[in-house]
CSV table of C-alpha atoms in Angstrom, one decimal:
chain,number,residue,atom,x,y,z
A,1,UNK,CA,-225.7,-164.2,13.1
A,2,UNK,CA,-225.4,-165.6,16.5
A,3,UNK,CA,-227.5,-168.3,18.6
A,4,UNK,CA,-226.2,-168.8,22.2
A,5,UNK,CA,-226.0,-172.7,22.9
A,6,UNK,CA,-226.6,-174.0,26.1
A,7,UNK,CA,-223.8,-177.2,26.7
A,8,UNK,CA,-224.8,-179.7,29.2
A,9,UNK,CA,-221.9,-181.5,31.6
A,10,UNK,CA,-221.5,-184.6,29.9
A,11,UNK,CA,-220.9,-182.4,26.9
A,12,UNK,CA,-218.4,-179.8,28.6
A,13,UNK,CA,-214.9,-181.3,28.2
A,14,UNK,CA,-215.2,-180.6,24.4
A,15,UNK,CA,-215.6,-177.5,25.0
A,16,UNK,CA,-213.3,-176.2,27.1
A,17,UNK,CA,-215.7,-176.6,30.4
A,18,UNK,CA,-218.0,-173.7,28.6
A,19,UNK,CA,-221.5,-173.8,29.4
A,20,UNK,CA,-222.3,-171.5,26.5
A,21,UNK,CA,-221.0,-171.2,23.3
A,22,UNK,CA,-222.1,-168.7,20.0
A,23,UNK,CA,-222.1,-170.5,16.8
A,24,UNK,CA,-224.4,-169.7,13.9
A,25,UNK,CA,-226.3,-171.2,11.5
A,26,UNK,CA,-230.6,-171.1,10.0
A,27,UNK,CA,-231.6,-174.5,11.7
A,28,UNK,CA,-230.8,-177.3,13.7
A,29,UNK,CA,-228.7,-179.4,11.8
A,30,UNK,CA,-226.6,-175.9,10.8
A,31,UNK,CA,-225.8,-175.3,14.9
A,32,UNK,CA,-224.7,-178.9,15.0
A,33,UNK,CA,-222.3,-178.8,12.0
A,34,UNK,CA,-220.8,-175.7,13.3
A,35,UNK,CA,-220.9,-176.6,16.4
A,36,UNK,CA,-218.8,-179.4,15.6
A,37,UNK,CA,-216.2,-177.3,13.2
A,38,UNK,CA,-215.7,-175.3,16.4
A,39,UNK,CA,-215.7,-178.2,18.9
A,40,UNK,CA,-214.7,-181.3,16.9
A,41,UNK,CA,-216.4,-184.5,18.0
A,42,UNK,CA,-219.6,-182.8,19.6
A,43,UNK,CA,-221.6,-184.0,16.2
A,44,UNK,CA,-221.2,-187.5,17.0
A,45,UNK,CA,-222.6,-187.3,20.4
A,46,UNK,CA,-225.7,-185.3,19.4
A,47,UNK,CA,-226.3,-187.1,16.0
A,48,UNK,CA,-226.1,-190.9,14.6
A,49,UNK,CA,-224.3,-191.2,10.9
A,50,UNK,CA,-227.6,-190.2,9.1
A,51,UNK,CA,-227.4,-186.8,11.1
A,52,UNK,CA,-230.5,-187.9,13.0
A,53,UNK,CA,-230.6,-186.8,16.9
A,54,UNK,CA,-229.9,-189.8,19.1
A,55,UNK,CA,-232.7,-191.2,21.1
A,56,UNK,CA,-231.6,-189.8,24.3
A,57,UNK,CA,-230.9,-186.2,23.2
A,58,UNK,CA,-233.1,-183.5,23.7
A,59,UNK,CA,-232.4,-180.2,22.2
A,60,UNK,CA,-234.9,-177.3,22.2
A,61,UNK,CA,-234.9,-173.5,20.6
A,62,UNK,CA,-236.6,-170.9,23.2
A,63,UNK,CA,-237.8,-173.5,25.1
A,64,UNK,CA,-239.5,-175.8,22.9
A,65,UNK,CA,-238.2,-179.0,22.0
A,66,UNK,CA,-237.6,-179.8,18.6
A,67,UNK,CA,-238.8,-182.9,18.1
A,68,UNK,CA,-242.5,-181.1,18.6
A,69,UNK,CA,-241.1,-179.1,15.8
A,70,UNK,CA,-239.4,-179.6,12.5
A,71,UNK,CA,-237.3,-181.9,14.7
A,72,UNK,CA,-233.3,-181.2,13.0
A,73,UNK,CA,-234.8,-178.6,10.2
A,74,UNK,CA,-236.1,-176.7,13.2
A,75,UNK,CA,-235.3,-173.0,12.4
A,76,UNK,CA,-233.2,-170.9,14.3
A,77,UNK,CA,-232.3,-166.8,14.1
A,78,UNK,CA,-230.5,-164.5,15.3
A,79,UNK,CA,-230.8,-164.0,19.4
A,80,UNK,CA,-232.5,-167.5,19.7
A,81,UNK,CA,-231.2,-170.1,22.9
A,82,UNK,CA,-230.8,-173.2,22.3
A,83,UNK,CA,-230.5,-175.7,24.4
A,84,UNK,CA,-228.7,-179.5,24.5
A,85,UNK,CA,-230.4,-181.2,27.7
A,86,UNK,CA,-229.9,-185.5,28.3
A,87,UNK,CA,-233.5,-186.9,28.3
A,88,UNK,CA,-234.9,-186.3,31.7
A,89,UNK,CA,-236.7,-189.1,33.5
A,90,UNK,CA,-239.3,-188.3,36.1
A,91,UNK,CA,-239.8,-188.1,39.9
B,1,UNK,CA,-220.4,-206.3,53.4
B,2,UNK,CA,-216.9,-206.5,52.5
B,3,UNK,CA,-216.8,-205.4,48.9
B,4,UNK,CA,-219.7,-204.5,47.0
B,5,UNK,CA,-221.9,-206.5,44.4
B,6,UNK,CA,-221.7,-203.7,41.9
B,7,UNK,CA,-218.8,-202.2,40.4
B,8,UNK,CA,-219.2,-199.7,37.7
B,9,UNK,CA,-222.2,-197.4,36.0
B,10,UNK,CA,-223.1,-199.1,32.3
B,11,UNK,CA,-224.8,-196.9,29.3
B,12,UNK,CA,-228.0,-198.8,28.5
B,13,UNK,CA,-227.3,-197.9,25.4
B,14,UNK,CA,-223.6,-198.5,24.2
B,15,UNK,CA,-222.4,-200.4,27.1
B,16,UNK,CA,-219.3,-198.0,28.0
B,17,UNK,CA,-218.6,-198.6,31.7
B,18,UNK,CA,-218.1,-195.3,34.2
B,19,UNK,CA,-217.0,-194.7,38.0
B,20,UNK,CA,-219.4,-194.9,40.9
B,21,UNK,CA,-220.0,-191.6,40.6
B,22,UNK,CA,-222.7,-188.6,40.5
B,23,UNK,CA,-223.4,-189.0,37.1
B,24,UNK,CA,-226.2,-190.5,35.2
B,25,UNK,CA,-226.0,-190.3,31.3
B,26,UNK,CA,-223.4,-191.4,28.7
B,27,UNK,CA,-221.2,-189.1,27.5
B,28,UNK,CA,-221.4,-190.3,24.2
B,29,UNK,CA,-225.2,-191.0,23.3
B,30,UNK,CA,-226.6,-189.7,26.2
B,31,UNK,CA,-227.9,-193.0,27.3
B,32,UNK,CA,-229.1,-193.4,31.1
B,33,UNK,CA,-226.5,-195.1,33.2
B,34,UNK,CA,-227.5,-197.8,35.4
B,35,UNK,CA,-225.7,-200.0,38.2
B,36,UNK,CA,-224.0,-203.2,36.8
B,37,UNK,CA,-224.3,-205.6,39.2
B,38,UNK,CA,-221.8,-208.8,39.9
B,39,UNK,CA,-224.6,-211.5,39.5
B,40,UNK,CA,-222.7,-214.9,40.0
B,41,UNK,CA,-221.1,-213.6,43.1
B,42,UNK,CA,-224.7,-212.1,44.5
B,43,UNK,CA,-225.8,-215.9,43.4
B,44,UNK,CA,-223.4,-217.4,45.3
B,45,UNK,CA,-224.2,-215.2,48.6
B,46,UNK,CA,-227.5,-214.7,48.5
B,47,UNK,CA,-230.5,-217.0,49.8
B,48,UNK,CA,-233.7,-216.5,51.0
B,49,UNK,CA,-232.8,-218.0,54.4
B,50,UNK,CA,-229.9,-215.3,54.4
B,51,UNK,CA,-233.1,-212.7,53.3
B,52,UNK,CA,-235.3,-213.9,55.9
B,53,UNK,CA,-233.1,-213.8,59.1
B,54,UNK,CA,-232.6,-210.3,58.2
B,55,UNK,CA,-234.9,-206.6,59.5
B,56,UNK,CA,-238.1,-206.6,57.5
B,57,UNK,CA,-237.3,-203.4,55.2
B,58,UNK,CA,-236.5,-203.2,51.6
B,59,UNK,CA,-232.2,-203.4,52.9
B,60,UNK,CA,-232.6,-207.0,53.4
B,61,UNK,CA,-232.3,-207.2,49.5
B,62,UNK,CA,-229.4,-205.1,49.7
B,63,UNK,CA,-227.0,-206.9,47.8
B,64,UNK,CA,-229.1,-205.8,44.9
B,65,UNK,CA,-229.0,-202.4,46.0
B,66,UNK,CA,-226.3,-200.2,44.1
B,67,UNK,CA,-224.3,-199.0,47.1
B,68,UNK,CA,-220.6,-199.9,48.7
B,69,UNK,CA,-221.3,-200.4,52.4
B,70,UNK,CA,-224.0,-200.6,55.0
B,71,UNK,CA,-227.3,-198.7,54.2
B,72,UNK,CA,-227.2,-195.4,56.1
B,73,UNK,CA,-230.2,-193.6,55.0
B,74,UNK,CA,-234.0,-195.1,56.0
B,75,UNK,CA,-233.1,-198.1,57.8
B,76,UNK,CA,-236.5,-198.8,58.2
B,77,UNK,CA,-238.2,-198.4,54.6
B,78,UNK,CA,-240.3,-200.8,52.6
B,79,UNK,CA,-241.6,-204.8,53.6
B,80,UNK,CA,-244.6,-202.9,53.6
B,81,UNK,CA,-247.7,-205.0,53.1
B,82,UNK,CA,-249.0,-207.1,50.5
B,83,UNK,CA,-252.9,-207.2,51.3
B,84,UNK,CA,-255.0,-210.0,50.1
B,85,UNK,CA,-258.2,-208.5,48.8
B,86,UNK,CA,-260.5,-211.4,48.9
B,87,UNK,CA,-263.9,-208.9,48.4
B,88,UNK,CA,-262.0,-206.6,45.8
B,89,UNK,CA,-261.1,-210.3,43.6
B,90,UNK,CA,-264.9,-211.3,43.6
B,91,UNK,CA,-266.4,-207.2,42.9
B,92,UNK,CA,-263.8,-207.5,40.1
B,93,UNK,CA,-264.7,-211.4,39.5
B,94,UNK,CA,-260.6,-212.2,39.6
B,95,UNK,CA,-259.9,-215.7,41.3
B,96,UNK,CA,-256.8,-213.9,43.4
B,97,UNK,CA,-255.8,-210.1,44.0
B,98,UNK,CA,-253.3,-208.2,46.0
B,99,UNK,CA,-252.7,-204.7,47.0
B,100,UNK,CA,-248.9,-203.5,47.6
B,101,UNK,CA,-249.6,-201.1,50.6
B,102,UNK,CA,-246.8,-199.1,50.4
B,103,UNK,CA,-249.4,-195.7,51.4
B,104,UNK,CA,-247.5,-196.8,54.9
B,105,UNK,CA,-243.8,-196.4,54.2
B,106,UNK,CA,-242.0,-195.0,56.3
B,107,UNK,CA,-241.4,-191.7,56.8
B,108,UNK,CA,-243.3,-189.8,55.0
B,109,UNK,CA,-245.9,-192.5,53.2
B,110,UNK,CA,-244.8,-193.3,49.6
B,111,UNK,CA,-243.4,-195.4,47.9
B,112,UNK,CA,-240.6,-192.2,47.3
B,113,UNK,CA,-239.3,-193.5,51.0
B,114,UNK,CA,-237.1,-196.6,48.9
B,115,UNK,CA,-235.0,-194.7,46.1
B,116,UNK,CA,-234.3,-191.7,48.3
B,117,UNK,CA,-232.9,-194.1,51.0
B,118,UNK,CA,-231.1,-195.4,48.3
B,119,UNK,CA,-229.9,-192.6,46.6
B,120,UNK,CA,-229.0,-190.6,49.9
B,121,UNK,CA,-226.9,-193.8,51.3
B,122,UNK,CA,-224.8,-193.4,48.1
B,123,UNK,CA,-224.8,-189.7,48.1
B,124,UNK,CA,-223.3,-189.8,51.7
B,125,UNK,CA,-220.5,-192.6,50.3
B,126,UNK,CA,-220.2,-190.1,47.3
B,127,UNK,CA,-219.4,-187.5,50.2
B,128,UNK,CA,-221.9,-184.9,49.0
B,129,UNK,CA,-223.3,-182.7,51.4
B,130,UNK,CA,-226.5,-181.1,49.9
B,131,UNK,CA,-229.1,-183.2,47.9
B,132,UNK,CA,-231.6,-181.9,46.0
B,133,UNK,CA,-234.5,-183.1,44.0
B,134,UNK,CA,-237.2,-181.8,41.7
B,135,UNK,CA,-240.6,-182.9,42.4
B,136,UNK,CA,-244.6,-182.5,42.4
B,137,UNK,CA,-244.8,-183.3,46.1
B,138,UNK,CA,-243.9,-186.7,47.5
B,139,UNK,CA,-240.8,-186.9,46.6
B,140,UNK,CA,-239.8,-183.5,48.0
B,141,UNK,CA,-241.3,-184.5,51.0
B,142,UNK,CA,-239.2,-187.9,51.0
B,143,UNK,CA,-235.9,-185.8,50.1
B,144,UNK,CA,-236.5,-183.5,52.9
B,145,UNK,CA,-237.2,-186.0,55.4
B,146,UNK,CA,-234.7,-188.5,54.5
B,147,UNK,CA,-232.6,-185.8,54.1
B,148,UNK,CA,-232.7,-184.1,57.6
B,149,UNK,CA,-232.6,-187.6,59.5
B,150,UNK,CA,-229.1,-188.0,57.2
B,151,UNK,CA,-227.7,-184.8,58.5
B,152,UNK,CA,-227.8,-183.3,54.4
B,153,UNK,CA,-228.3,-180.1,53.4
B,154,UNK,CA,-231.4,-180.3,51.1
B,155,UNK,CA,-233.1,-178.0,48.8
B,156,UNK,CA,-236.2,-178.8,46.5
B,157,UNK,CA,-237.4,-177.5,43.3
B,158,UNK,CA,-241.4,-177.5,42.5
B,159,UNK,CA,-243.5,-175.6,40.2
B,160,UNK,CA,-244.6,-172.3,42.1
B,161,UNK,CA,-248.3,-172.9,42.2
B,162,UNK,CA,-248.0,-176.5,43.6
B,163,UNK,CA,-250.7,-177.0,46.6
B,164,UNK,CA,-249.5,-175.4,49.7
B,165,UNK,CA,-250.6,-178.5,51.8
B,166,UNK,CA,-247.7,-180.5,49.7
B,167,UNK,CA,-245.7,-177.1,50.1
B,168,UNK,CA,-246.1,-177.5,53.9
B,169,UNK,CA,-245.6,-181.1,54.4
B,170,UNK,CA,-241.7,-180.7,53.0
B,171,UNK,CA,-241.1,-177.5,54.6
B,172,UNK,CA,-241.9,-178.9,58.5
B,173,UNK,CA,-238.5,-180.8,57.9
B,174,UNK,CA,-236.7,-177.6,57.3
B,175,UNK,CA,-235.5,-178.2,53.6
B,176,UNK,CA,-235.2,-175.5,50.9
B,177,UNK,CA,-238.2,-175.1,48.8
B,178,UNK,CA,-237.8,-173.2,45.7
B,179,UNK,CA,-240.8,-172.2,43.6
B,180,UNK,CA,-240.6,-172.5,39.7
B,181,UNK,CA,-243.0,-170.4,37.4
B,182,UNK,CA,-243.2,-173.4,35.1
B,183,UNK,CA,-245.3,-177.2,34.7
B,184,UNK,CA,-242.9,-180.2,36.6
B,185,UNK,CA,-241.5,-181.2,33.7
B,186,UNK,CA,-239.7,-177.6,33.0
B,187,UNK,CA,-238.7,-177.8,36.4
B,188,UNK,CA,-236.9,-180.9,35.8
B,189,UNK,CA,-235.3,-179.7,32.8
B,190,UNK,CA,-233.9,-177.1,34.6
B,191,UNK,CA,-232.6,-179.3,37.5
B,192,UNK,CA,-231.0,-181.3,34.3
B,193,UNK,CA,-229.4,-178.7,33.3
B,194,UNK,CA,-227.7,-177.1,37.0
B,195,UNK,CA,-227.0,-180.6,37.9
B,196,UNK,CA,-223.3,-180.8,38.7
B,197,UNK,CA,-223.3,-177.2,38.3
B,198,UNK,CA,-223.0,-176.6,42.4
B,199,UNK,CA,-221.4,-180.1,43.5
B,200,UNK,CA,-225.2,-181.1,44.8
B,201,UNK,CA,-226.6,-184.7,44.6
B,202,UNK,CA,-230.3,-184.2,42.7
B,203,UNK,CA,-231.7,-187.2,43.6
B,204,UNK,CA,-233.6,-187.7,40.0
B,205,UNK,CA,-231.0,-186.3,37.9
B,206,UNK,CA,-227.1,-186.9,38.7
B,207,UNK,CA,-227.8,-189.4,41.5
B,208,UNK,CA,-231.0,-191.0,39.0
B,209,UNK,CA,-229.0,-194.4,38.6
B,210,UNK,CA,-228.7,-195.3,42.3
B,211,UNK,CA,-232.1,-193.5,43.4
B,212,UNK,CA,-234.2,-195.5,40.6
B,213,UNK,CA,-232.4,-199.1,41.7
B,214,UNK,CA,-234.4,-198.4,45.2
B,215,UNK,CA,-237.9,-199.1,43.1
B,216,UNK,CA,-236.6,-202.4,42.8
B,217,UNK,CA,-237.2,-203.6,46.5
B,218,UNK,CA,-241.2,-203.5,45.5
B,219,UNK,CA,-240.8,-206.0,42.8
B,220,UNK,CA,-238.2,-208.2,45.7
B,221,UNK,CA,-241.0,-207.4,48.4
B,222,UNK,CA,-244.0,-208.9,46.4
B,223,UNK,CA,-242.4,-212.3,45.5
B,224,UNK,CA,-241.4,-212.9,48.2
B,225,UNK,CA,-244.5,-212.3,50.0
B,226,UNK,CA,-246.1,-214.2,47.4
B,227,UNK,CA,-244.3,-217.4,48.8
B,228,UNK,CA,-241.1,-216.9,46.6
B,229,UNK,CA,-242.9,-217.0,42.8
B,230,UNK,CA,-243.8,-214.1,40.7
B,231,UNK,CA,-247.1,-213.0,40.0
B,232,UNK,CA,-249.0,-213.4,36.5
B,233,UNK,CA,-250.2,-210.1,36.2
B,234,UNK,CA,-248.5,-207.0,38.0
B,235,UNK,CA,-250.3,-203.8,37.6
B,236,UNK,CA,-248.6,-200.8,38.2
B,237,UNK,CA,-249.2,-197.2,37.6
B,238,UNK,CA,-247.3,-195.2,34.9
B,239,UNK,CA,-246.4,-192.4,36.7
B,240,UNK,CA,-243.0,-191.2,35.2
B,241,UNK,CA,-242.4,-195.2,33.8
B,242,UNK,CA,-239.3,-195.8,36.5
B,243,UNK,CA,-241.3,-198.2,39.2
B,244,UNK,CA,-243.1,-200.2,36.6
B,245,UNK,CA,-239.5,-200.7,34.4
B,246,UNK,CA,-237.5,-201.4,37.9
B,247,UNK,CA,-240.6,-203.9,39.1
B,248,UNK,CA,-240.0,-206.0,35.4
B,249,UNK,CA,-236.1,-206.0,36.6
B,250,UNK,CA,-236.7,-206.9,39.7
B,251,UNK,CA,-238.5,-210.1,38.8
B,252,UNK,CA,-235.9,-210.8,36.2
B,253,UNK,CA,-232.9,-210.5,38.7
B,254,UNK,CA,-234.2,-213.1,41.5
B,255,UNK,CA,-235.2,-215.8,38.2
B,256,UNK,CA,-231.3,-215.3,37.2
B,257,UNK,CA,-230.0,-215.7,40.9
B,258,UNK,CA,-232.2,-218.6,41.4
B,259,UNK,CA,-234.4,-217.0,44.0
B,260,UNK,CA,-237.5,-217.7,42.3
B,261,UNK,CA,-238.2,-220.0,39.9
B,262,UNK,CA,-238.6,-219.0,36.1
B,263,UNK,CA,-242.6,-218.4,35.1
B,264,UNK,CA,-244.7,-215.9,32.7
B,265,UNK,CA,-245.4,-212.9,33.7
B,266,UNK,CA,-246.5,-209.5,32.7
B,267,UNK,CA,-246.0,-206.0,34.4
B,268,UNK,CA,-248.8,-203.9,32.9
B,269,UNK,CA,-249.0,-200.2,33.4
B,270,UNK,CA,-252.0,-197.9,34.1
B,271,UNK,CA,-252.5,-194.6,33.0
B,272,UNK,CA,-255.3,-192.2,34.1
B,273,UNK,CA,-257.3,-190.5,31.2
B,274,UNK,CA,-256.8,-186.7,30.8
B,275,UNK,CA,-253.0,-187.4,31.6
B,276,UNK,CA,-252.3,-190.8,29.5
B,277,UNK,CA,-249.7,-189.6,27.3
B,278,UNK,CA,-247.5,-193.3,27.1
B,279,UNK,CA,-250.7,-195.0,26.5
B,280,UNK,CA,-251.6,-192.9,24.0
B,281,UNK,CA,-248.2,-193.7,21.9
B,282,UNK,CA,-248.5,-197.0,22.5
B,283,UNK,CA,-251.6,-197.0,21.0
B,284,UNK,CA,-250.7,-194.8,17.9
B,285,UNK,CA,-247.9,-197.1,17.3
B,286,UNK,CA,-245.7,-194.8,18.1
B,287,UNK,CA,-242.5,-194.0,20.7
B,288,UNK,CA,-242.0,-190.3,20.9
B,289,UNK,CA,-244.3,-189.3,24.1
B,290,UNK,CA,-245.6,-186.2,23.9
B,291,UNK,CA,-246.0,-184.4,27.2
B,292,UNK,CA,-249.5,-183.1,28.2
B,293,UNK,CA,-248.8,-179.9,29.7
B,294,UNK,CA,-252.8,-179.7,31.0
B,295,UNK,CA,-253.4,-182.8,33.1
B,296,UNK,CA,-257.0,-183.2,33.6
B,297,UNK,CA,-257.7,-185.8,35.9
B,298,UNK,CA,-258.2,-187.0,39.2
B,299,UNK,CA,-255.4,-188.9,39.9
B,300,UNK,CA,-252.3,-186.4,40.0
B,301,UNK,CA,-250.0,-188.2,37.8
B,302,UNK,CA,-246.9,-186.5,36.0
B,303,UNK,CA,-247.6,-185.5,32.3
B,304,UNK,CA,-244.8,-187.4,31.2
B,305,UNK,CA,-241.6,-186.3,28.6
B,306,UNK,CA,-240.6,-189.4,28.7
B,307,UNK,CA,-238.9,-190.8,25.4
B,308,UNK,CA,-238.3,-194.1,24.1
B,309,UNK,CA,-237.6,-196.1,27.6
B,310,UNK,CA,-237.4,-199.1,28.4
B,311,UNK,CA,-241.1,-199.1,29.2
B,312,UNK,CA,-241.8,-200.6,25.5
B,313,UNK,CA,-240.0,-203.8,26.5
B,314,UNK,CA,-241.8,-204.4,29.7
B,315,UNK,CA,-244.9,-206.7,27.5
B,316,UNK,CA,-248.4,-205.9,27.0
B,317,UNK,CA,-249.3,-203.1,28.0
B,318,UNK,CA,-250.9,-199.5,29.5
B,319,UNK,CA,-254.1,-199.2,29.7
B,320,UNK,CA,-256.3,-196.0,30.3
B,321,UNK,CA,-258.4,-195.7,33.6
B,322,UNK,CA,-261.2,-193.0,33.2
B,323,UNK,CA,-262.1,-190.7,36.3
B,324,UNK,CA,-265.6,-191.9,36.9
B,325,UNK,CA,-264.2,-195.7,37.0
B,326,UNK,CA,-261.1,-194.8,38.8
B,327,UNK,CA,-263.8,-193.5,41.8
B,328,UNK,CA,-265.6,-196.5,41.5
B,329,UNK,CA,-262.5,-198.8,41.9
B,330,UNK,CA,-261.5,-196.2,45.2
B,331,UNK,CA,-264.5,-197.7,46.6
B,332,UNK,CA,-264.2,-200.8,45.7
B,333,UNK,CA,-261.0,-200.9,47.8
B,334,UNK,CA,-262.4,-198.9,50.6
B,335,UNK,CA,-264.9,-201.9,50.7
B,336,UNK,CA,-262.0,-203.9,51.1
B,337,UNK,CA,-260.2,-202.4,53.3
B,338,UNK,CA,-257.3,-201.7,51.4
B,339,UNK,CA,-256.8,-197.9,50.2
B,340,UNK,CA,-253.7,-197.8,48.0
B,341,UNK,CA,-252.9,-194.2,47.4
B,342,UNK,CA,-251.0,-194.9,44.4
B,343,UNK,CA,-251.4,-198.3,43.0
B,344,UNK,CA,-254.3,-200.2,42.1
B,345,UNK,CA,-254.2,-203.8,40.7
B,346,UNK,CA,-256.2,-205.4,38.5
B,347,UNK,CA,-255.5,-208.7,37.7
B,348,UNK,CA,-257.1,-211.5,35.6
B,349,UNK,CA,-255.4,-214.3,37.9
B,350,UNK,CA,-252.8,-214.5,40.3
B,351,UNK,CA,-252.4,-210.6,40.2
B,352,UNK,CA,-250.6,-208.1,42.7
């Protein structure tokens, strides 16, 4: 099983300046752990100590963000993109 | 001025200090950086004798402003004018009501002219040569023409069926425009996510802590218009949250240098309905906006993804303005002679 994980800048020197990464898992919350057992210290930065997303952390699957979805228990499969974005501010 | 009045970016959230850089989140909560500003040397320097002998435009603030030298980039933007609307006040029954003018910024007419002047001056003491911005239309026209006065390389990224008479206005300064088949707030997800990707200076993303400081100069414009106080009421509309947030700051940073002395006052936003998505959290008690991808309104606004700002500490509160009274308040200004494209104030007492 492989999801391809879309790594902002801020996120980048924990992972060796990749962009992408392939890490699996069946939701949200999976992709972070393994993230993290692959990257360590990329959890902390995504998630508070309760595993919750921090405030300023957007992360959608195709496209949609997550928190219009089952928020961390969002499901994920095989071929989805997920992606990490900062919260955007407008114009 | 010799050495600058701020020295360091500052998470909002954690407080973790970074360079002067082109960066504009935390890289350990994500939280927005913002420019942290030396306030007891700015107190001891600046006066409003010092503010008055200087140009009339938004730089004679600029100590405030987060850059390291001299302003380069629109010299001449903001003081625009604060009207008193003597017929508006008595249609709307207020005792006292201003408009902020700024339709007549210079160049290009919005109030987009200040934090593009800002955030261009830093970009060109950040040594970036191409900016870049991702807008619905008046900021993509600011970028361009702010950006071809500067000498930058610009490019600008807009949702592919945006009106062509926007589409024109930013092409006639020779900028890049590049069409997204997407709603704004997808193309500004994507300019998140190339940011820093190709060494360019996106004006609302990587260069978002010096571009939103320039919204300040409204809030240092009105009071001291206003005679050095602040107004009561301040009513400004939502659009993405950053003017009405930087307006509260604004007040708050002349009470703590002593340029104005300490009073209530509320900043209240406005929202248009068919595109109210902050008001409508607010009023479900809520602070997860949820974007509305289908505006339906006449005002034009941006259907907001905004999350949890700062907005919720800025006092009571957004209000929704429906489209048939919105037309009837255009009038109402007409009658008055002042025709604010973007703000409309509607205070109780002393209101701008």
């Amino acid at each position: 099983m492989s999801i391809e994980v879309s790594i902002p800048t801020p996120l980048r020197n924990l992972t060796n300046n990749q962009d992408t990464v392939q890490v699996s898992g069946n939701n949200i919350s999976e992709v972070i752990e393994q993230l993290d057992v692959q990257y360590p210290g990329i959890k902390e930065r995504l998630a508070d100590e309760q595993g919750n997303l921090r405030r300023f952390v957007n992360i959608y699957v195709n496209g949609e963000d997550v928190r219009f979805m089952q928020d961390k228990a969002t499901a994920v499969k095989d071929g989805d993109e997920v992606s990490i974005v900062p919260a955007v501010a407008g114009g | 001025m010799s050495e600058p009045y701020f020295s360091s970016l500052k998470c909002r959230e954690c407080g973790r200090l970074y360079p002067k850089k082109a960066v504009h989140v935390c890289e350990y909560d994500f939280g927005p950086l913002e420019a942290d500003y030396d306030y007891e040397r700015i107190k001891s320097v600046l006066t409003r004798a010092l503010i008055q002998s200087r140009e009339k435009s938004m730089w004679r603030y600029r100590e405030l402003l987060p850059i390291d030298g001299e302003p380069t980039v629109g010299l001449q933007v903001g003081f625009t004018p604060l009207v008193k609307a003597d017929r508006l006040a008595k249609a709307l029954g207020v005792k006292e009501i201003y408009v902020k003018n700024d339709t007549v910024n210079y160049p290009t007419l919005s109030f987009k002219d200040r934090v593009v002047s800002v955030a261009l001056s830093r970009a060109k003491e950040l040594g970036l040569k191409t900016v870049a911005c991702a807008s619905t239309g008046n900021l993509a026209n600011s970028v361009a023409a702010n950006a071809a006065a500067a000498g930058l390389d610009s490019y600008v990224l807009i949702p592919a069926d945006l009106e062509q008479s926007k589409v024109l206005n930013s092409l006639v300064y020779g900028t890049k425009v590049i069409g997204i088949h997407g709603a704004y707030d997808q193309v500004n997800r994507l300019c998140s996510e190339i940011a820093g990707k190709y060494g360019w200076g996106f004006v609302n993303v990587n260069l978002r802590p010096y571009y939103a400081e320039g919204s300040k100069s409204m809030g240092f414009e009105i009071m001291e218009q206003l005679g050095w106080e602040i107004p009561t009421h301040t009513v400004v509309c939502m659009a993405s949250g950053s003017l009405l947030t930087k307006i509260y700051k604004a007040y708050h940073e002349f009470i703590k240098i002593g340029l104005v002395p300490e009073s209530k006052f509320t900043v209240h936003g406005a929202q248009a309905t068919g595109c109210n998505p902050i008001s409508l959290a607010r009023k479900s008690g809520t602070d997860l906006i949820k974007p509305q991808p289908k505006p339906n309104t006449i005002a034009n606004p941006w259907p907001s993804a905004l999350r949890r700002t700062d907005i919720m500490r800025c006092g009571p509160w957004s209000r929704r303005v429906a489209g048939r009274r919105m037309r009837r308040m255009r009038r109402s200004l007409r009658a008055s002679s002042c025709w604010p494209r973007r703000r409309v104030f509607l205070p109780r007492q002393r209101a701008v």
